[in-house]
Coordinates of C-alpha atoms and ligand atoms in Angstrom, one line a residue:
P26 CA 11.0 20.3 -10.2
K27 CA 14.2 18.8 -8.8
A28 CA 14.5 17.6 -5.3
E29 CA 16.4 19.9 -2.9
P30 CA 20.0 18.9 -2.0
C31 CA 19.8 16.4 0.8
V32 CA 21.5 13.4 2.5
L33 CA 19.3 10.4 2.5
V34 CA 20.3 8.1 5.3
I35 CA 19.0 4.5 4.9
F36 CA 18.8 2.5 8.1
G37 CA 18.8 -1.2 7.0
A38 CA 21.1 -0.6 4.0
T39 CA 21.9 -4.2 3.5
G40 CA 18.3 -5.4 3.7
D41 CA 15.9 -6.4 1.0
L42 CA 13.9 -3.1 0.7
T43 CA 17.1 -1.2 0.0
W44 CA 18.3 -3.2 -2.9
R45 CA 14.9 -4.2 -4.3
K46 CA 13.2 -0.9 -4.2
L47 CA 15.0 2.1 -2.8
I48 CA 18.3 2.0 -4.7
P49 CA 16.7 1.1 -8.0
S50 CA 14.2 3.9 -7.6
L51 CA 16.8 6.4 -6.7
F52 CA 18.9 5.3 -9.6
S53 CA 16.0 5.8 -12.0
L54 CA 15.4 9.3 -10.5
A55 CA 19.1 10.2 -10.9
R56 CA 18.9 9.2 -14.6
K57 CA 15.8 11.3 -15.1
D58 CA 17.7 14.1 -13.6
C59 CA 15.2 14.5 -10.7
L60 CA 17.8 14.6 -7.9
A61 CA 19.9 17.6 -6.9
E62 CA 23.6 17.6 -7.7
D63 CA 24.5 17.5 -4.1
F64 CA 22.3 14.6 -3.4
R65 CA 24.0 11.9 -1.2
I66 CA 23.0 8.5 0.1
L67 CA 24.4 7.1 3.3
G68 CA 23.6 3.5 4.0
I69 CA 23.8 2.2 7.6
G70 CA 23.9 -1.5 8.3
R71 CA 25.3 -3.9 10.8
R72 CA 27.7 -5.6 8.4
E73 CA 31.2 -4.3 8.2
M74 CA 31.8 -3.0 4.7
S75 CA 33.7 -0.2 2.9
D76 CA 32.0 2.4 0.8
D77 CA 33.3 0.6 -2.3
A78 CA 32.2 -2.8 -1.2
F79 CA 28.7 -1.5 -0.5
R80 CA 28.5 0.1 -4.0
D81 CA 29.7 -3.1 -5.6
D82 CA 27.2 -5.1 -3.7
L83 CA 24.3 -2.9 -4.9
R84 CA 25.7 -2.9 -8.4
G85 CA 25.8 -6.7 -8.4
R86 CA 22.1 -6.8 -7.3
L87 CA 21.0 -4.4 -9.9
T88 CA 22.6 -6.4 -12.7
A89 CA 21.8 -9.9 -11.4
S90 CA 19.4 -12.0 -13.2
G91 CA 16.3 -13.8 -12.0
S92 CA 14.7 -13.2 -8.7
D93 CA 17.8 -11.7 -7.2
K94 CA 17.6 -8.8 -9.5
G95 CA 16.9 -5.3 -8.2
T96 CA 13.5 -4.9 -9.8
A97 CA 12.5 -3.2 -13.1
E98 CA 12.3 0.1 -11.1
A99 CA 15.9 0.8 -12.1
G100 CA 15.3 0.8 -15.9
A101 CA 18.1 -0.1 -18.2
F102 CA 21.5 -0.3 -16.6
T103 CA 24.5 1.5 -18.1
E104 CA 27.9 1.5 -16.7
D105 CA 28.3 5.3 -17.0
A106 CA 25.0 6.1 -15.4
W107 CA 25.7 3.7 -12.5
N108 CA 29.2 5.1 -11.9
A109 CA 27.9 8.7 -11.8
F110 CA 25.1 7.6 -9.4
A111 CA 27.3 5.4 -7.2
A112 CA 29.7 8.2 -6.5
S113 CA 26.9 9.7 -4.3
I114 CA 26.7 6.5 -2.1
S115 CA 28.6 5.8 1.0
Y116 CA 28.3 3.4 4.0
L117 CA 28.5 3.4 7.7
S118 CA 28.5 0.2 9.7
G119 CA 26.9 0.0 13.1
D120 CA 24.2 -1.5 15.3
F121 CA 21.1 0.7 15.4
F122 CA 20.6 -0.1 19.1
D123 CA 24.1 1.3 20.0
P124 CA 24.2 5.0 20.8
E125 CA 27.7 5.1 19.5
T126 CA 26.4 4.4 15.9
H127 CA 24.3 7.5 16.1
R128 CA 27.2 9.6 17.5
R129 CA 29.3 8.5 14.5
L130 CA 26.4 9.2 12.2
A131 CA 26.1 12.8 13.5
E132 CA 29.9 13.2 13.0
R133 CA 29.6 11.8 9.5
M134 CA 26.8 14.2 8.6
K135 CA 29.2 17.1 9.0
D136 CA 31.1 15.8 5.9
F137 CA 28.2 16.3 3.6
P138 CA 27.2 19.5 1.8
G139 CA 24.1 21.3 3.0
A140 CA 22.0 20.5 6.1
N141 CA 19.0 18.7 4.7
R142 CA 18.5 15.1 5.8
L143 CA 16.0 12.4 5.2
F144 CA 16.1 9.3 7.4
Y145 CA 14.6 6.2 5.8
L146 CA 13.9 3.4 8.3
A147 CA 14.1 0.3 6.1
T148 CA 14.5 -1.8 9.2
A149 CA 12.5 -4.3 11.2
P150 CA 9.6 -2.3 12.7
S151 CA 10.9 -3.1 16.2
A152 CA 13.9 -0.9 15.6
A153 CA 11.9 2.2 14.8
P154 CA 11.4 3.6 18.4
E155 CA 15.0 3.1 19.2
I156 CA 16.3 4.9 16.1
V157 CA 13.9 7.8 16.5
R158 CA 15.0 8.3 20.1
R159 CA 18.7 8.0 19.3
L160 CA 18.5 10.4 16.3
A161 CA 17.0 13.0 18.7
E162 CA 19.7 12.3 21.3
V163 CA 22.3 13.4 18.9
G164 CA 20.2 16.4 17.7
L165 CA 19.6 15.1 14.2
N166 CA 15.8 15.7 14.6
R167 CA 16.3 19.4 14.7
E168 CA 15.6 21.6 11.8
E169 CA 17.8 24.6 12.5
R170 CA 19.7 25.0 9.2
G171 CA 17.8 22.6 6.9
F172 CA 15.0 20.0 7.0
S173 CA 15.1 16.8 8.9
R174 CA 12.5 14.2 7.9
I175 CA 11.9 10.5 8.7
V176 CA 10.2 8.0 6.5
L177 CA 8.7 5.0 8.3
E178 CA 7.7 1.8 6.5
K179 CA 4.7 -0.4 7.3
P180 CA 3.7 -2.1 9.5
F181 CA 3.1 1.0 11.6
G182 CA 2.2 -0.9 14.8
H183 CA 0.3 -4.1 14.9
D184 CA -2.9 -2.9 16.5
L185 CA -4.5 0.4 17.8
A186 CA -2.6 0.5 21.1
S187 CA 0.8 -0.1 19.5
A188 CA 0.2 2.4 16.7
Q189 CA -0.8 5.0 19.3
E190 CA 2.3 4.3 21.4
L191 CA 4.5 4.6 18.3
N192 CA 2.9 7.9 17.3
R193 CA 3.4 9.2 20.9
L194 CA 7.1 8.2 20.9
I195 CA 7.7 9.8 17.6
A196 CA 5.9 13.0 18.6
E197 CA 8.3 13.4 21.5
D198 CA 11.1 14.2 19.1
F199 CA 9.6 15.0 15.7
D200 CA 6.9 17.3 14.7
E201 CA 4.2 15.6 12.6
S202 CA 5.3 17.7 9.6
Q203 CA 8.6 15.8 9.7
V204 CA 7.1 12.4 9.6
Y205 CA 6.4 10.4 6.4
R206 CA 4.5 7.1 6.9
I207 CA 4.9 5.4 3.6
D208 CA 2.2 3.3 1.9
H209 CA 3.7 2.4 -1.5
Y210 CA 0.2 2.0 -3.0
L211 CA -0.2 5.8 -2.8
G212 CA 2.8 6.1 -5.2
K213 CA 1.1 4.1 -7.9
E214 CA 0.0 6.2 -10.8
T215 CA -3.4 4.5 -11.0
V216 CA -4.0 5.0 -7.3
Q217 CA -3.2 8.7 -7.5
N218 CA -5.6 8.9 -10.5
V219 CA -8.6 7.9 -8.4
L220 CA -8.9 11.4 -7.1
F221 CA -8.3 12.9 -10.5
F222 CA -10.9 10.7 -12.0
R223 CA -13.4 11.6 -9.4
F224 CA -12.7 15.3 -8.9
G225 CA -11.2 16.3 -12.2
N226 CA -14.5 15.4 -14.0
A227 CA -18.0 16.7 -13.2
L228 CA -19.5 13.6 -14.9
F229 CA -18.9 11.0 -12.2
E230 CA -19.0 12.8 -8.9
S231 CA -22.7 13.7 -9.2
V232 CA -23.6 10.0 -9.2
W233 CA -20.9 8.9 -6.7
N234 CA -23.2 8.2 -3.8
R235 CA -25.8 5.9 -2.2
N236 CA -28.5 7.2 -4.5
H237 CA -26.8 5.7 -7.5
I238 CA -24.3 3.2 -6.3
E239 CA -25.3 -0.3 -5.1
Y240 CA -22.0 -1.6 -3.8
V241 CA -18.3 -1.2 -4.2
E242 CA -15.7 -4.1 -4.6
I243 CA -12.0 -3.5 -3.8
T244 CA -9.8 -6.4 -4.8
A245 CA -6.1 -7.0 -4.4
A246 CA -5.6 -10.6 -5.6
E247 CA -2.1 -12.0 -5.8
S248 CA -1.1 -15.2 -7.5
L249 CA 2.3 -15.0 -5.8
G250 CA 2.9 -16.6 -2.4
V251 CA 5.0 -15.1 0.3
G252 CA 8.4 -15.9 -1.2
H253 CA 11.1 -15.8 1.4
R254 CA 9.0 -13.6 3.8
A255 CA 7.1 -16.4 5.5
G256 CA 8.5 -15.4 8.9
Y257 CA 7.2 -11.9 8.6
Y258 CA 3.9 -12.9 7.0
D259 CA 3.1 -15.5 9.6
E260 CA 3.2 -12.7 12.2
S261 CA 1.2 -10.3 10.2
G262 CA -1.3 -12.1 7.9
A263 CA -3.4 -10.7 5.1
L264 CA -5.4 -8.3 7.3
R265 CA -2.3 -6.5 8.7
D266 CA -0.2 -6.9 5.6
M267 CA -2.6 -5.6 3.0
V268 CA -6.0 -4.4 4.4
A269 CA -4.8 -2.2 7.3
N270 CA -2.9 0.0 4.9
H271 CA -3.2 -0.5 1.1
L272 CA -6.9 -1.5 0.9
M273 CA -7.8 1.1 3.5
Q274 CA -6.2 3.7 1.3
L275 CA -8.0 2.5 -1.8
L276 CA -11.3 2.6 0.1
A277 CA -10.6 6.2 1.4
L278 CA -9.8 7.4 -2.1
T279 CA -13.0 5.9 -3.5
A280 CA -15.2 7.1 -0.7
M281 CA -13.8 10.5 0.5
D282 CA -15.5 13.8 -0.1
A283 CA -13.7 16.5 -2.1
P284 CA -10.8 18.0 -0.2
V285 CA -10.7 21.8 0.2
S286 CA -7.4 21.7 -1.8
L287 CA -4.7 19.2 -2.7
E288 CA -2.7 20.4 0.3
A289 CA -1.6 17.4 2.4
D290 CA -3.7 18.2 5.4
S291 CA -6.9 18.8 3.4
V292 CA -6.5 15.4 1.8
H293 CA -5.7 13.7 5.0
D294 CA -8.7 15.3 6.8
K295 CA -11.1 13.9 4.2
K296 CA -9.6 10.4 4.3
S297 CA -9.6 10.3 8.1
E298 CA -13.3 11.2 8.0
V299 CA -14.0 8.1 5.9
W300 CA -12.2 5.8 8.3
R301 CA -13.8 7.4 11.3
S302 CA -17.2 6.8 9.7
I303 CA -16.7 3.1 9.6
R304 CA -18.0 1.7 12.9
P305 CA -15.7 -0.9 14.5
M306 CA -17.3 -4.3 14.3
T307 CA -18.8 -6.2 17.2
P308 CA -17.7 -9.8 17.6
E309 CA -21.1 -10.9 16.1
Q310 CA -20.5 -8.6 13.1
V311 CA -17.0 -10.1 12.7
A312 CA -18.6 -13.5 12.5
S313 CA -21.1 -12.5 9.8
R314 CA -19.2 -9.8 7.8
T315 CA -15.7 -11.1 7.6
V316 CA -14.1 -14.2 6.0
R317 CA -10.5 -15.4 6.5
A318 CA -8.9 -18.4 5.1
Q319 CA -5.6 -20.2 4.3
Y320 CA -4.6 -21.7 0.9
V321 CA -4.0 -25.4 0.5
A322 CA -1.9 -27.0 -2.2
G323 CA -3.0 -26.3 -5.8
T324 CA -1.9 -25.2 -9.2
V325 CA -1.2 -21.5 -9.9
G326 CA -0.3 -20.5 -13.4
G327 CA 0.4 -24.1 -14.4
E328 CA 2.7 -24.6 -11.4
Q329 CA 1.9 -27.0 -8.5
V330 CA 2.4 -25.1 -5.3
P331 CA 2.3 -26.3 -1.6
G332 CA -0.3 -25.1 0.9
W333 CA 0.4 -22.4 3.4
L334 CA 1.0 -24.9 6.2
E335 CA 3.6 -26.7 4.1
E336 CA 5.6 -23.6 3.2
P337 CA 9.1 -23.5 4.7
D338 CA 9.3 -21.6 8.0
V339 CA 5.5 -21.8 8.6
P340 CA 4.6 -23.7 11.8
A341 CA 2.0 -26.5 11.2
S342 CA -0.2 -24.8 13.9
S343 CA -0.2 -21.5 12.1
R344 CA -3.6 -19.8 12.0
T345 CA -2.5 -16.9 10.0
E346 CA -4.9 -15.9 7.3
T347 CA -3.6 -15.7 3.7
Y348 CA -7.0 -14.4 2.5
V349 CA -9.4 -11.9 3.8
A350 CA -12.8 -10.7 2.7
L351 CA -14.7 -7.9 4.5
D352 CA -18.1 -6.2 4.2
L353 CA -17.5 -2.7 5.6
R354 CA -20.1 0.0 6.0
I355 CA -19.4 3.7 5.9
D356 CA -21.9 5.4 8.1
N357 CA -22.2 8.8 6.6
W358 CA -24.7 10.6 4.4
R359 CA -23.0 9.8 1.1
W360 CA -22.6 6.0 1.8
A361 CA -25.1 4.8 4.4
G362 CA -26.3 1.4 3.3
V363 CA -23.7 0.8 0.6
P364 CA -21.5 -2.2 1.2
F365 CA -17.8 -1.8 0.5
Y366 CA -16.5 -5.3 0.0
L367 CA -12.8 -5.8 0.3
R368 CA -10.8 -8.9 -0.5
T369 CA -7.2 -9.8 -0.8
G370 CA -5.2 -13.0 -0.7
K371 CA -2.1 -14.8 -1.8
R372 CA -2.0 -17.7 -4.3
L373 CA -5.2 -16.7 -6.0
A374 CA -6.0 -17.4 -9.6
Q375 CA -4.7 -14.1 -10.9
Q376 CA -2.7 -11.0 -10.1
V377 CA -5.3 -8.2 -10.1
T378 CA -5.9 -5.1 -8.2
E379 CA -9.1 -3.1 -9.0
I380 CA -11.9 -1.0 -7.6
A381 CA -15.3 -1.9 -9.1
V382 CA -18.2 0.5 -8.5
H383 CA -21.5 -1.1 -9.2
F384 CA -24.5 1.2 -10.0
H385 CA -28.1 0.4 -9.2
K386 CA -30.1 -1.7 -11.6
P387 CA -32.8 0.1 -13.6
P388 CA -36.0 0.3 -11.7
L389 CA -37.9 -1.6 -14.4
S390 CA -36.3 -4.1 -16.8
F391 CA -37.9 -4.3 -20.2
F392 CA -34.9 -6.1 -21.7
P393 CA -33.9 -9.5 -20.5
C394 CA -30.2 -9.2 -19.8
Q395 CA -27.5 -11.8 -19.4
D396 CA -24.8 -11.1 -16.8
C397 CA -26.7 -7.9 -15.9
F398 CA -25.0 -7.5 -12.6
Q399 CA -21.9 -6.9 -14.6
S400 CA -23.5 -3.9 -16.3
N401 CA -23.3 -0.3 -15.1
V402 CA -20.0 -0.9 -13.4
I403 CA -17.0 1.5 -13.4
I404 CA -13.8 -0.4 -13.0
L405 CA -10.6 1.4 -11.9
R406 CA -7.9 -1.1 -12.8
I407 CA -4.9 -0.4 -10.6
Q408 CA -2.7 -3.2 -12.0
P409 CA -1.9 -4.9 -14.3
D410 CA -3.5 -3.7 -17.6
E411 CA -3.9 -0.3 -15.9
G412 CA -6.9 1.5 -17.0
I413 CA -10.6 2.4 -16.5
S414 CA -13.6 0.8 -18.0
L415 CA -17.3 1.5 -17.9
T416 CA -19.6 -1.4 -18.6
F417 CA -23.2 -1.0 -19.7
G418 CA -25.9 -2.9 -21.4
A419 CA -26.4 -2.6 -25.1
K420 CA -29.0 -4.1 -27.5
Q421 CA -27.9 -7.3 -28.9
P422 CA -27.9 -6.7 -32.7
G423 CA -30.6 -8.4 -34.8
T424 CA -34.2 -9.1 -34.0
S425 CA -33.4 -9.9 -30.3
R426 CA -34.6 -7.7 -27.5
R427 CA -31.9 -8.8 -25.2
A428 CA -29.3 -6.5 -23.6
V429 CA -25.7 -7.6 -23.4
P430 CA -22.9 -6.1 -21.4
V431 CA -20.4 -4.1 -23.4
S432 CA -17.7 -1.7 -22.2
M433 CA -15.9 1.6 -22.9
D434 CA -12.2 1.2 -22.1
F435 CA -9.3 3.5 -21.4
C436 CA -5.8 1.9 -21.2
Y437 CA -2.7 3.6 -19.8
Q438 CA -0.5 1.6 -22.1
G439 CA -0.4 3.3 -25.5
N440 CA -1.8 6.5 -24.1
F441 CA 0.9 7.5 -21.6
E442 CA 4.6 6.8 -21.1
D443 CA 5.7 4.4 -18.5
P444 CA 5.3 6.0 -15.1
L445 CA 7.9 6.3 -12.4
S446 CA 7.8 3.4 -9.9
A447 CA 5.7 3.9 -6.8
Y448 CA 8.8 4.1 -4.6
A449 CA 10.5 6.7 -6.9
V450 CA 7.4 8.9 -6.8
L451 CA 7.2 8.7 -3.0
L452 CA 10.9 9.3 -2.4
L453 CA 10.7 12.3 -4.6
D454 CA 7.7 13.6 -2.7
A455 CA 9.5 13.1 0.7
L456 CA 12.6 14.9 -0.7
R457 CA 10.4 17.8 -1.8
G458 CA 8.5 17.9 1.4
D459 CA 5.1 16.9 0.1
S460 CA 3.4 14.5 2.4
T461 CA 0.0 14.3 0.6
Q462 CA 0.6 10.7 -0.5
F463 CA 1.7 9.5 2.9
T464 CA -0.4 8.6 5.9
R465 CA -0.9 11.1 8.8
G466 CA -0.6 9.9 12.4
D467 CA -4.4 10.1 13.1
G468 CA -4.9 8.1 9.8
V469 CA -3.0 5.1 10.9
E470 CA -4.8 5.1 14.2
A471 CA -8.2 5.4 12.5
Q472 CA -7.3 2.4 10.2
W473 CA -6.3 0.3 13.2
R474 CA -9.5 1.3 15.0
I475 CA -11.4 -0.6 12.3
M476 CA -8.9 -3.5 12.0
T477 CA -8.2 -4.3 15.7
P478 CA -11.6 -5.6 16.7
I479 CA -11.5 -7.9 13.7
A480 CA -8.1 -9.3 14.5
T481 CA -9.1 -9.6 18.2
A482 CA -12.4 -11.5 17.4
W483 CA -10.5 -13.8 15.1
A484 CA -7.9 -14.5 17.7
E485 CA -10.7 -15.5 20.1
Q486 CA -12.2 -17.9 17.7
D487 CA -9.0 -20.0 17.8
Q488 CA -10.9 -23.3 18.3
E489 CA -12.9 -23.0 15.1
P490 CA -11.6 -24.7 12.0
M491 CA -9.8 -22.4 9.6
P492 CA -11.5 -22.1 6.3
T493 CA -9.4 -23.0 3.3
Y494 CA -9.2 -22.3 -0.5
V495 CA -7.3 -24.1 -3.1
A496 CA -4.2 -22.3 -4.4
G497 CA -5.0 -20.9 -7.9
S498 CA -8.7 -20.5 -7.2
D499 CA -10.9 -17.4 -6.7
G500 CA -10.8 -17.8 -2.9
P501 CA -12.8 -19.6 -0.3
H502 CA -16.5 -20.3 -1.0
Q503 CA -17.4 -18.6 2.3
A504 CA -16.5 -15.3 0.6
E505 CA -19.3 -15.8 -1.9
G506 CA -21.7 -16.1 0.9
L507 CA -20.6 -12.7 2.3
L508 CA -22.2 -11.0 -0.8
E509 CA -24.9 -13.4 -1.7
W510 CA -27.3 -12.6 1.1
N511 CA -27.2 -9.0 -0.2
G512 CA -27.9 -10.2 -3.7
H513 CA -24.4 -9.2 -4.9
A514 CA -21.5 -11.2 -6.3
W515 CA -17.8 -10.7 -6.7
R516 CA -16.3 -10.1 -10.1
S517 CA -14.4 -13.2 -11.3
I518 CA -10.7 -13.1 -10.9
A519 CA -10.1 -16.4 -12.6
Ligands
BG6_73 C1 3.4 -5.3 0.3 C2 3.0 -6.5 1.1 O1 3.1 -4.1 1.1 O2 2.6 -5.2 -0.8 C3 3.2 -7.7 0.2 O3 3.8 -6.6 2.2 C4 2.4 -7.6 -1.1 O4 2.8 -8.9 0.8 C5 2.8 -6.2 -1.7 O5 2.8 -8.6 -2.0 C6 1.9 -6.0 -3.0 O6 2.4 -4.9 -3.6 P1 2.2 -4.7 -5.1 O7 2.8 -3.3 -5.4 O8 3.0 -5.8 -5.8 O9 0.7 -4.7 -5.4

């Protein structure tokens, strides 16, 4: 179904997120005829600019080449399609911290057809409380004649206390049903498929528990560095940038119980139960069950790259982690005793995001098996080469009595059409009022309840040398140790 008519107000209209993700995704939705005829976009930014200048700027970005290009999200560019889409875009210049901007915004809203509005905060996180309050001051939070929703980007706070405070501030002016905390991983087709794979088939769910599963690995390895975002990344680090949101979501989807229905609250309830079942670590547990590290110069994809501390805009004293590995335990009936190993990092050997579910070994082994720990694994490949594979041991042909690992594979490519981009999916959901694939307020707090003790313990170990890994490698050797003492091993990402 098409989205309802609405005005989408983007705060931070001249920023990166707008031209890299939001506008290309909206453009692709427009061309697929998913947006209502009366759909309008109003960008707000500090820079003085006319409507036309704003449209031209966006057009230039979409058609630029190389790294300045609005990403593939937009699909093929045609002049006619762009002109039709661009007619819905306008611009308002103003400082988000100035009440006058919000008064002018409220005035401007009267020019648009309909009364539905979606406010997208594509700004620095520090601007969010101010914008939320000012919107309420001019009455734009009210839902008298149509809906009023806000979309908030990550990071949602930087620890438990700040996330709680932000939730409290938002709740003063907006009902939870109006709030959409975005995590773009939830818009990925393969991430959404985790629930369909588990609960759309009777085959897997009956073995999806501690009786059959030995351990679970969740990997989000990136070969890329931080690009031009070193300033942001130095403040956040891998734990806050990737684990506190994307990896926590992958973990919840893998571990949650079946929801009562696919209604947003039913799904959110089950995810929150998973996060609440993970006991926050003590400082001793942080020492033994977490690894953090920074990359040093190396070769990635044939290219020589500098180490983290040599990157532009990174202080030589930076103790920001560019790699994290964790051994988390979910203390409930389904998962007690099953390690969930999470790892993510920049400048690793490959770009790969996957969930690997390892089943127990057979109780007796008659067949000598090479690489047996790679057998009986279900791999949900999130990206790239999206797909699912099941590996198992098969008899090596001939007179041998050896078993060798083989696999059954499903690939998205060739079986399905190219999906919508994650941002397009989530924008459409927000326009339609479906918050299932967003994070509820108690969810972000539950995630921070797990992350904050880790970040705190690390901050207190500031005298200890920071582990390192060579750019282009699998990560620090300490991460191997995290699994070894349980008799487990990471899948190779090289
Ligand atoms: C973002 C992080 O949320 O996700 C980035 O801030 C990271 O550091 C990115 O590179 C990864 O997203 P994707 O969709 O490329 O896996």
